[in-house]
């Protein structure tokens, strides 16, 4: 598909993609953010470009980051800090981090001290899924809104927030349509290609990205393209942005048709519901705390139930859970996830990885054995 080539062009110059360069050349501001609990709508409503801060899509030397973050911090947080210390995120005008886990919180501390970003903010995200938590988070977003207004010298109106909600909801709806196509026996796009599509969305203006998604969906529906695999799989676990890891699984005969990753399905799931909402910022707060939850959220059953529901909806044969070493939230919930899946007759392969791994060596051997066992079961 031609649009995939355009998407690969966007991803080819990470982290400063060509769309970000054009945005900056026009005088636009770019605000980096760390996780899916930071509302892109608020950044868009401020007239800035939201840029997802991630590590590279491959393993990197982490000498500088290791001098600031203890090696028991996950390699995702250390990769992000390494790139920032090298100046690769110097194009950012702002950075919004949070308290989503200990590793990221320590990353934010180091960013504040050692990375000269003009605007910084620590977002205090509640870890409970309760009405009181939504109320508290709304107050946090009010404070972030005021700080952004002061930094940018603007007023963020309710109308601007509603327009940003429409823009981001359009992205979510288009990505949902793309995932719907993956329910087919032979979908028109692979799991690795889908990850490339998702990566591009973190590195370009939403309007441009939505146009690419519209083109991609048109090609996918009309091109007669089929991607086949013997075993249908779901990806679960820690942040993942490396298409080569997914490709290594699919080259062995697996077909990744869905995921529950913060860099995948959990990013676009659940639109902001504004019907009848007098205050759009309240609607944003409600969406972000009640969407498909991260492993850091409590109670755990909310995430586990939705993982099982996805597995059934996409008719998967097994789950590949890739958890970055020292990713405490995922590791803490892993026994609960394993128990829930196995009780429903869904096999799971649990991989202990470093962020950016390409899926070779022992990982490849374990995936191959898992796929063979699933193949024998299906026979």
Short mmCIF file of C-alpha atoms in Angstrom, two decimals:
data_model
loop_
_atom_site.label_atom_id
_atom_site.label_comp_id
_atom_site.label_asym_id
_atom_site.label_seq_id
_atom_site.Cartn_x
_atom_site.Cartn_y
_atom_site.Cartn_z
CA UNK A 1 0.00 0.00 0.00
CA UNK A 2 1.34 3.37 -1.06
CA UNK A 3 0.33 5.06 2.18
CA UNK A 4 2.57 2.69 4.14
CA UNK A 5 5.56 4.14 2.28
CA UNK A 6 4.53 7.64 3.35
CA UNK A 7 4.16 6.43 6.93
CA UNK A 8 7.64 4.90 6.83
CA UNK A 9 9.00 8.24 5.63
CA UNK A 10 7.53 9.86 8.75
CA UNK A 11 9.18 7.26 10.99
CA UNK A 12 12.53 7.33 9.21
CA UNK A 13 13.85 10.42 11.04
CA UNK A 14 12.94 9.60 14.65
CA UNK A 15 12.57 11.46 16.94
CA UNK A 16 12.53 14.67 14.87
CA UNK A 17 10.26 13.60 12.03
CA UNK A 18 9.76 15.67 8.90
CA UNK A 19 6.20 16.69 9.93
CA UNK A 20 7.55 17.96 13.27
CA UNK A 21 10.29 19.87 11.42
CA UNK A 22 7.68 21.55 9.20
CA UNK A 23 5.57 22.40 12.25
CA UNK A 24 8.54 24.01 13.99
CA UNK A 25 9.60 25.91 10.86
CA UNK A 26 6.15 27.51 10.79
CA UNK A 27 6.71 28.74 14.35
CA UNK A 28 4.61 26.08 16.07
CA UNK A 29 5.27 24.81 19.57
CA UNK A 30 5.84 21.10 20.30
CA UNK A 31 4.94 19.62 23.70
CA UNK A 32 6.29 16.18 24.57
CA UNK A 33 4.34 13.82 26.81
CA UNK A 34 5.17 10.48 28.38
CA UNK A 35 2.07 8.28 28.58
CA UNK A 36 -1.53 7.81 27.48
CA UNK A 37 -2.88 9.48 30.63
CA UNK A 38 -1.65 12.87 29.40
CA UNK A 39 -4.57 14.36 27.37
CA UNK A 40 -3.51 15.26 23.84
CA UNK A 41 -6.73 17.28 23.54
CA UNK A 42 -5.44 19.90 25.97
CA UNK A 43 -2.16 20.28 24.06
CA UNK A 44 -3.99 20.54 20.72
CA UNK A 45 -6.45 23.08 22.13
CA UNK A 46 -3.46 25.21 23.16
CA UNK A 47 -2.39 25.30 19.50
CA UNK A 48 0.66 23.12 20.18
CA UNK A 49 1.74 19.79 18.70
CA UNK A 50 1.58 16.78 21.06
CA UNK A 51 4.66 14.55 20.58
CA UNK A 52 4.80 11.16 22.31
CA UNK A 53 8.19 10.74 24.01
CA UNK A 54 9.46 7.18 23.52
CA UNK A 55 12.75 5.41 23.16
CA UNK A 56 14.05 4.32 19.77
CA UNK A 57 12.63 1.30 17.95
CA UNK A 58 15.82 -0.65 18.70
CA UNK A 59 18.16 -1.29 21.61
CA UNK A 60 20.65 1.52 22.34
CA UNK A 61 23.76 2.03 24.48
CA UNK A 62 22.54 3.62 27.73
CA UNK A 63 25.77 4.88 29.31
CA UNK A 64 24.56 8.41 30.04
CA UNK A 65 21.16 7.30 31.29
CA UNK A 66 22.70 4.62 33.51
CA UNK A 67 24.71 7.35 35.24
CA UNK A 68 21.45 9.04 36.26
CA UNK A 69 18.93 6.22 36.59
CA UNK A 70 19.64 3.03 38.49
CA UNK A 71 19.83 -0.06 36.23
CA UNK A 72 16.77 -1.49 38.02
CA UNK A 73 14.78 1.25 36.29
CA UNK A 74 13.20 -0.15 33.15
CA UNK A 75 15.08 0.21 29.86
CA UNK A 76 12.16 2.18 28.38
CA UNK A 77 12.67 5.02 30.87
CA UNK A 78 16.45 4.84 30.46
CA UNK A 79 16.18 4.96 26.65
CA UNK A 80 13.95 8.03 26.80
CA UNK A 81 16.40 9.75 29.16
CA UNK A 82 19.40 8.73 27.03
CA UNK A 83 17.88 10.37 23.95
CA UNK A 84 17.00 13.49 25.95
CA UNK A 85 20.51 13.78 27.42
CA UNK A 86 21.95 13.45 23.91
CA UNK A 87 19.83 16.44 22.85
CA UNK A 88 17.61 14.47 20.50
CA UNK A 89 14.49 15.90 22.14
CA UNK A 90 15.88 19.44 22.19
CA UNK A 91 13.22 20.52 19.66
CA UNK A 92 10.54 20.22 22.37
CA UNK A 93 9.19 23.46 23.83
CA UNK A 94 7.56 21.60 26.68
CA UNK A 95 7.53 18.27 28.46
CA UNK A 96 4.69 16.74 30.50
CA UNK A 97 5.64 13.74 32.60
CA UNK A 98 3.76 11.95 35.31
CA UNK A 99 3.68 9.57 38.21
CA UNK A 100 2.49 6.56 36.27
CA UNK A 101 5.27 4.36 37.72
CA UNK A 102 8.47 4.75 39.76
CA UNK A 103 10.79 4.45 36.74
CA UNK A 104 9.00 7.16 34.78
CA UNK A 105 8.74 9.38 37.87
CA UNK A 106 12.52 9.20 38.35
CA UNK A 107 12.97 9.88 34.63
CA UNK A 108 10.89 13.03 35.02
CA UNK A 109 13.03 14.15 37.98
CA UNK A 110 16.18 13.80 35.89
CA UNK A 111 14.57 15.53 32.92
CA UNK A 112 13.71 18.52 35.12
CA UNK A 113 17.34 18.82 36.30
CA UNK A 114 19.39 17.92 33.23
CA UNK A 115 17.28 18.56 30.10
CA UNK A 116 16.74 22.28 29.31
CA UNK A 117 13.11 22.19 28.16
CA UNK A 118 11.41 25.62 28.52
CA UNK A 119 8.13 24.27 29.95
CA UNK A 120 7.85 21.24 32.23
CA UNK A 121 4.94 19.82 34.20
CA UNK A 122 4.48 16.77 36.42
CA UNK A 123 0.97 15.39 35.93
CA UNK A 124 -0.41 13.74 39.08
CA UNK A 125 -2.54 10.91 37.69
CA UNK A 126 -4.73 9.03 40.21
CA UNK A 127 -4.31 5.26 40.13
CA UNK A 128 -7.86 4.43 41.16
CA UNK A 129 -10.90 4.10 38.92
CA UNK A 130 -13.44 5.93 41.10
CA UNK A 131 -15.69 9.03 40.75
CA UNK A 132 -13.55 10.82 43.35
CA UNK A 133 -10.47 10.09 41.26
CA UNK A 134 -12.12 11.62 38.17
CA UNK A 135 -12.99 14.72 40.20
CA UNK A 136 -9.40 15.00 41.45
CA UNK A 137 -7.95 14.47 37.97
CA UNK A 138 -10.20 17.19 36.59
CA UNK A 139 -8.63 19.56 39.10
CA UNK A 140 -5.17 18.49 37.95
CA UNK A 141 -6.10 19.22 34.33
CA UNK A 142 -7.44 22.65 35.29
CA UNK A 143 -4.03 23.41 36.77
CA UNK A 144 -2.21 22.08 33.67
CA UNK A 145 -4.48 24.20 31.46
CA UNK A 146 -3.62 27.32 33.45
CA UNK A 147 0.10 26.56 33.31
CA UNK A 148 -0.04 26.01 29.52
CA UNK A 149 -1.96 29.26 29.08
CA UNK A 150 0.67 31.13 31.08
CA UNK A 151 3.56 29.59 29.15
CA UNK A 152 2.04 30.14 25.71
CA UNK A 153 0.40 33.48 26.49
CA UNK A 154 -3.06 32.35 25.37
CA UNK A 155 -6.51 31.46 26.68
CA UNK A 156 -7.72 27.92 25.98
CA UNK A 157 -11.45 28.26 25.36
CA UNK A 158 -14.11 25.58 25.76
CA UNK A 159 -14.69 25.82 22.00
CA UNK A 160 -11.00 25.07 21.35
CA UNK A 161 -11.25 22.07 23.68
CA UNK A 162 -14.34 20.77 21.87
CA UNK A 163 -12.60 21.13 18.50
CA UNK A 164 -9.55 19.28 19.85
CA UNK A 165 -11.83 16.54 21.20
CA UNK A 166 -13.40 16.14 17.75
CA UNK A 167 -9.94 15.96 16.16
CA UNK A 168 -8.62 13.32 18.56
CA UNK A 169 -11.87 11.33 18.47
CA UNK A 170 -11.55 11.23 14.68
CA UNK A 171 -8.09 9.69 15.08
CA UNK A 172 -9.49 7.11 17.51
CA UNK A 173 -12.38 6.22 15.21
CA UNK A 174 -10.07 5.78 12.20
CA UNK A 175 -7.70 3.55 14.18
CA UNK A 176 -10.70 1.56 15.39
CA UNK A 177 -11.69 1.01 11.75
CA UNK A 178 -8.16 -0.19 11.01
CA UNK A 179 -8.29 -2.66 13.89
CA UNK A 180 -11.72 -3.86 12.72
CA UNK A 181 -10.12 -4.94 9.44
CA UNK A 182 -7.72 -7.11 11.44
CA UNK A 183 -10.61 -9.29 12.58
CA UNK A 184 -10.69 -10.85 9.11
CA UNK A 185 -9.22 -14.32 8.58
CA UNK A 186 -6.65 -12.77 6.24
CA UNK A 187 -6.48 -9.06 7.15
CA UNK A 188 -5.08 -6.53 4.66
CA UNK A 189 -2.41 -5.32 7.09
CA UNK A 190 0.05 -7.13 9.35
CA UNK A 191 0.71 -6.50 13.02
CA UNK A 192 4.16 -5.10 12.25
CA UNK A 193 2.72 -2.69 9.69
CA UNK A 194 0.05 -1.61 12.15
CA UNK A 195 2.76 -0.72 14.65
CA UNK A 196 4.45 1.45 12.02
CA UNK A 197 1.13 3.23 11.50
CA UNK A 198 0.74 3.83 15.23
CA UNK A 199 4.30 5.12 15.60
CA UNK A 200 3.72 7.75 12.91
CA UNK A 201 0.73 9.10 14.82
CA UNK A 202 2.94 10.05 17.75
CA UNK A 203 5.20 12.16 15.49
CA UNK A 204 2.95 14.37 13.37
CA UNK A 205 -0.02 16.76 13.56
CA UNK A 206 -3.35 15.02 14.07
CA UNK A 207 -4.94 16.55 10.97
CA UNK A 208 -2.20 15.23 8.69
CA UNK A 209 -2.26 11.86 10.42
CA UNK A 210 -6.02 11.53 9.98
CA UNK A 211 -5.63 12.15 6.25
CA UNK A 212 -3.04 9.36 6.07
CA UNK A 213 -5.37 7.02 7.94
CA UNK A 214 -8.24 7.77 5.55
CA UNK A 215 -5.96 6.97 2.58
CA UNK A 216 -4.65 3.82 4.25
CA UNK A 217 -8.16 2.53 5.00
CA UNK A 218 -9.25 3.16 1.42
CA UNK A 219 -6.29 1.20 0.07
CA UNK A 220 -6.76 -1.58 2.62
CA UNK A 221 -10.40 -2.05 1.68
CA UNK A 222 -9.96 -1.93 -2.08
CA UNK A 223 -6.59 -3.48 -2.78
CA UNK A 224 -7.36 -7.18 -2.35
CA UNK A 225 -4.37 -7.48 -0.05
CA UNK A 226 -4.25 -10.47 2.33
CA UNK A 227 -1.84 -11.16 5.17
CA UNK A 228 -1.95 -14.75 6.34
CA UNK A 229 -0.72 -16.56 9.42
CA UNK A 230 -1.44 -19.93 10.97
CA UNK A 231 -1.93 -18.64 14.51
CA UNK A 232 -3.84 -15.51 15.54
CA UNK A 233 -2.12 -13.66 18.39
CA UNK A 234 -2.60 -10.79 20.81
CA UNK A 235 0.28 -8.68 22.12
CA UNK A 236 0.18 -7.60 25.75
CA UNK A 237 2.46 -5.91 28.26
CA UNK A 238 4.89 -2.99 28.36
CA UNK A 239 5.38 -0.12 25.87
CA UNK A 240 6.43 -1.45 22.47
CA UNK A 241 7.37 0.59 19.39
CA UNK A 242 9.61 -1.84 17.50
CA UNK A 243 7.90 -3.26 14.38
CA UNK A 244 10.80 -5.68 13.91
CA UNK A 245 9.83 -7.44 17.15
CA UNK A 246 6.32 -8.01 15.80
CA UNK A 247 7.68 -8.91 12.38
CA UNK A 248 9.91 -11.59 13.92
CA UNK A 249 6.81 -13.26 15.36
CA UNK A 250 4.90 -13.05 12.10
CA UNK A 251 7.82 -14.46 10.11
CA UNK A 252 7.48 -17.61 12.21
CA UNK A 253 3.84 -18.08 11.19
CA UNK A 254 2.04 -16.07 13.82
CA UNK A 255 -0.36 -13.28 12.89
CA UNK A 256 -0.66 -10.43 15.40
CA UNK A 257 -4.25 -9.21 15.00
CA UNK A 258 -4.74 -7.14 18.18
CA UNK A 259 -2.91 -5.76 21.20
CA UNK A 260 -3.49 -4.18 24.58
CA UNK A 261 -0.48 -1.89 24.58
CA UNK A 262 -0.25 1.76 25.63
CA UNK A 263 1.43 2.31 22.26
CA UNK A 264 -1.41 0.46 20.53
CA UNK A 265 -5.00 -0.36 21.36
CA UNK A 266 -5.05 1.27 24.78
CA UNK A 267 -3.92 4.53 23.18
CA UNK A 268 -6.95 4.94 20.91
CA UNK A 269 -9.63 3.03 22.81
CA UNK A 270 -12.64 4.91 24.17
CA UNK A 271 -13.51 8.32 22.68
CA UNK A 272 -14.16 11.39 24.80
CA UNK A 273 -17.93 11.51 25.36
CA UNK A 274 -19.06 15.13 25.18
CA UNK A 275 -22.80 14.59 24.78
CA UNK A 276 -24.49 16.68 27.43
CA UNK A 277 -21.18 17.65 29.04
CA UNK A 278 -21.23 21.33 29.92
CA UNK A 279 -17.50 21.31 30.72
CA UNK A 280 -15.30 19.69 28.03
CA UNK A 281 -12.36 19.42 30.44
CA UNK A 282 -14.49 17.28 32.76
CA UNK A 283 -15.34 15.05 29.81
CA UNK A 284 -11.63 14.71 29.00
CA UNK A 285 -10.80 13.83 32.63
CA UNK A 286 -13.55 11.19 32.68
CA UNK A 287 -12.36 9.59 29.46
CA UNK A 288 -8.73 9.33 30.48
CA UNK A 289 -9.48 7.71 33.85
CA UNK A 290 -12.15 5.31 32.57
CA UNK A 291 -10.51 4.21 29.29
CA UNK A 292 -8.85 0.81 28.80
CA UNK A 293 -6.67 0.87 31.93
CA UNK A 294 -2.93 0.48 32.31
CA UNK A 295 -1.55 -2.16 34.67
CA UNK A 296 -0.81 0.62 37.17
CA UNK A 297 -4.54 1.22 37.70
CA UNK A 298 -6.66 -0.33 40.43
CA UNK A 299 -8.72 -2.49 40.54
CA UNK A 300 -6.85 -4.89 38.27
CA UNK A 301 -10.07 -6.61 37.18
CA UNK A 302 -10.93 -3.70 34.87
CA UNK A 303 -7.89 -4.36 32.69
CA UNK A 304 -8.08 -8.15 32.91
CA UNK A 305 -11.73 -8.25 31.85
CA UNK A 306 -11.03 -6.11 28.81
CA UNK A 307 -8.03 -8.23 27.79
CA UNK A 308 -10.20 -11.36 27.84
CA UNK A 309 -12.96 -9.57 25.93
CA UNK A 310 -10.50 -8.50 23.22
CA UNK A 311 -9.11 -12.02 22.96
CA UNK A 312 -12.57 -13.40 22.34
CA UNK A 313 -13.59 -10.60 19.96
CA UNK A 314 -10.53 -11.12 17.73
CA UNK A 315 -10.67 -14.94 17.93
CA UNK A 316 -7.06 -15.29 19.02
CA UNK A 317 -5.28 -18.57 19.68
CA UNK A 318 -2.79 -17.20 22.20
CA UNK A 319 -1.30 -14.14 23.90
CA UNK A 320 2.33 -13.02 23.70
CA UNK A 321 3.05 -10.97 26.79
CA UNK A 322 6.27 -8.97 26.43
CA UNK A 323 7.21 -7.31 29.72
CA UNK A 324 10.26 -5.06 29.95
CA UNK A 325 12.59 -6.04 32.77
CA UNK A 326 11.74 -4.02 35.92
CA UNK A 327 8.39 -2.88 34.50
CA UNK A 328 6.86 -3.20 37.95
CA UNK A 329 3.17 -2.52 37.13
CA UNK A 330 3.07 -5.20 34.41
CA UNK A 331 5.13 -7.65 36.46
CA UNK A 332 2.85 -7.13 39.46
CA UNK A 333 -0.28 -7.93 37.45
CA UNK A 334 1.27 -10.70 35.37
CA UNK A 335 0.20 -13.60 37.65
CA UNK A 336 -3.36 -12.26 37.66
CA UNK A 337 -3.34 -11.92 33.87
CA UNK A 338 -1.95 -15.43 33.44
CA UNK A 339 -4.58 -16.91 35.75
CA UNK A 340 -7.43 -15.06 34.06
CA UNK A 341 -6.37 -16.09 30.53
CA UNK A 342 -5.67 -19.73 31.37
CA UNK A 343 -9.01 -20.02 33.17
CA UNK A 344 -10.63 -19.04 29.84
CA UNK A 345 -8.52 -21.57 27.90
CA UNK A 346 -6.28 -18.91 26.34
CA UNK A 347 -2.56 -19.88 26.31
CA UNK A 348 0.00 -17.19 27.12
CA UNK A 349 3.72 -16.85 26.40
CA UNK A 350 5.49 -14.59 28.89
CA UNK A 351 8.65 -12.91 27.59
CA UNK A 352 11.13 -10.99 29.72
CA UNK A 353 12.65 -8.42 27.33
CA UNK A 354 14.57 -5.17 27.07
CA UNK A 355 12.91 -2.21 25.37
CA UNK A 356 13.77 -2.13 21.66
CA UNK A 357 14.57 -5.82 21.35
CA UNK A 358 14.16 -7.18 17.83
CA UNK A 359 13.03 -10.65 18.88
CA UNK A 360 16.08 -12.73 18.02
CA UNK A 361 18.00 -15.42 19.92
CA UNK A 362 16.25 -17.01 22.88
CA UNK A 363 13.11 -14.93 22.31
CA UNK A 364 12.76 -16.29 18.79
CA UNK A 365 13.22 -19.85 20.05
CA UNK A 366 10.54 -19.44 22.72
CA UNK A 367 8.09 -17.84 20.28
CA UNK A 368 8.66 -20.64 17.78
CA UNK A 369 8.00 -23.29 20.44
CA UNK A 370 4.85 -21.44 21.56
CA UNK A 371 3.52 -21.26 18.01
CA UNK A 372 4.22 -24.96 17.47
CA UNK A 373 2.32 -25.85 20.64
CA UNK A 374 -0.63 -23.72 19.54
CA UNK A 375 -0.56 -25.30 16.09
CA UNK A 376 -0.67 -28.78 17.61
CA UNK A 377 -3.57 -27.71 19.84
CA UNK A 378 -5.55 -26.36 16.90
CA UNK A 379 -5.01 -29.59 14.93
#
